[in-house]
Amino acid sequence: MHLAYPAVLAALLFCTGLYGVLARRNAILVLMSVELMLNAVNLNLVAFDVWLRDALHAGQALTLFTIAIAAAEIGIGLAIVLMVYRNRGTSDVDRLRDTAEGHEPDSATGAAA
């Protein structure tokens, strides 16, 4: 198999994830897009490991570390999103800019109360 096939697929996955991070407002969809980007990186690591015929399989070892970090990231991220949703009633990223308690923007002037 040529290296171009998994590299192009990984580039498409990464671009899709990047679009999801930049365009989405829901925090859970942003986390899913970050996971998609990490999976694109994993695909590249394994593809280059096979292509280079590395005896130590460093690409596959780094992929395992990336999967472990992604699992920890999604666990902590979902816990934060759930706590914010319980406190604020929304998981919209644009509405969560001011996270300090008691500093809700005034609807008439747009200034902090």
XYZ file of C-alpha atoms in Angstrom:
113
model
C 0.000 0.000 0.000
C 1.225 3.474 -0.790
C 1.782 5.978 1.972
C -0.381 8.536 0.178
C -3.680 6.754 0.910
C -3.562 6.853 4.719
C -1.910 10.290 4.636
C -4.733 11.760 2.546
C -7.353 10.079 4.727
C -5.654 11.442 7.849
C -5.530 14.932 6.326
C -9.252 14.766 5.527
C -10.058 13.549 9.050
C -7.927 16.284 10.587
C -9.542 18.990 8.439
C -12.995 17.701 9.355
C -12.078 17.822 13.041
C -10.602 21.300 12.676
C -13.792 22.515 11.029
C -15.790 20.997 13.872
C -13.681 22.776 16.493
C -13.905 26.137 14.751
C -17.548 26.044 13.632
C -19.441 24.241 16.398
C -20.954 25.917 19.420
C -21.836 22.833 21.458
C -19.002 21.841 23.794
C -19.626 18.103 23.348
C -19.333 18.414 19.564
C -16.081 20.350 20.028
C -14.729 17.499 22.170
C -15.763 14.986 19.511
C -13.957 17.047 16.879
C -10.788 17.073 18.984
C -11.023 13.289 19.212
C -11.355 13.116 15.431
C -8.179 15.191 15.077
C -6.326 12.913 17.502
C -7.423 9.867 15.512
C -6.036 11.462 12.351
C -2.703 11.857 14.127
C -2.853 8.210 15.232
C -3.457 7.111 11.652
C -0.408 9.065 10.508
C 1.754 7.617 13.287
C 0.859 4.033 12.406
C 1.129 4.617 8.645
C 4.604 6.123 8.904
C 5.661 3.408 11.328
C 4.710 0.738 8.794
C 6.235 2.678 5.912
C 9.577 3.184 7.673
C 9.636 -0.451 8.897
C 10.763 0.651 12.338
C 12.056 -2.300 14.384
C 10.998 -0.717 17.682
C 7.547 0.285 16.399
C 7.850 3.748 17.916
C 4.860 5.037 15.943
C 2.594 2.375 17.362
C 3.881 3.021 20.881
C 3.197 6.745 20.496
C -0.270 5.863 19.214
C -0.984 3.961 22.432
C 0.109 6.975 24.487
C -2.079 9.239 22.357
C -5.088 6.958 22.884
C -4.502 7.006 26.649
C -4.221 10.802 26.686
C -7.348 11.112 24.530
C -9.300 8.896 26.931
C -8.235 11.011 29.892
C -9.017 14.206 27.987
C -12.518 13.107 27.055
C -13.250 11.950 30.598
C -12.182 15.220 32.183
C -13.724 17.263 29.371
C -17.110 15.584 29.696
C -17.031 16.032 33.474
C -16.352 19.760 33.039
C -19.079 20.114 30.401
C -21.616 18.333 32.625
C -20.788 20.555 35.613
C -21.032 23.694 33.487
C -24.353 22.484 32.072
C -25.712 21.861 35.561
C -24.629 25.303 36.766
C -25.421 27.377 33.672
C -28.117 25.378 31.908
C -26.318 25.447 28.543
C -23.301 23.883 26.884
C -23.073 26.577 24.218
C -19.443 27.665 24.019
C -20.278 31.231 22.975
C -22.435 31.765 26.076
C -19.744 30.490 28.448
C -17.169 33.218 27.963
C -17.743 34.754 31.372
C -17.407 31.914 33.858
C -17.163 34.009 37.036
C -20.198 33.625 39.303
C -22.422 36.645 39.702
C -21.004 38.461 36.667
C -23.821 37.951 34.209
C -23.806 40.560 31.432
C -26.523 43.191 31.643
C -28.880 42.765 28.708
C -29.546 46.512 28.327
C -25.994 47.851 28.294
C -23.878 44.743 27.762
C -21.768 45.646 30.794
C -21.047 43.373 33.740
C -23.298 43.813 36.775
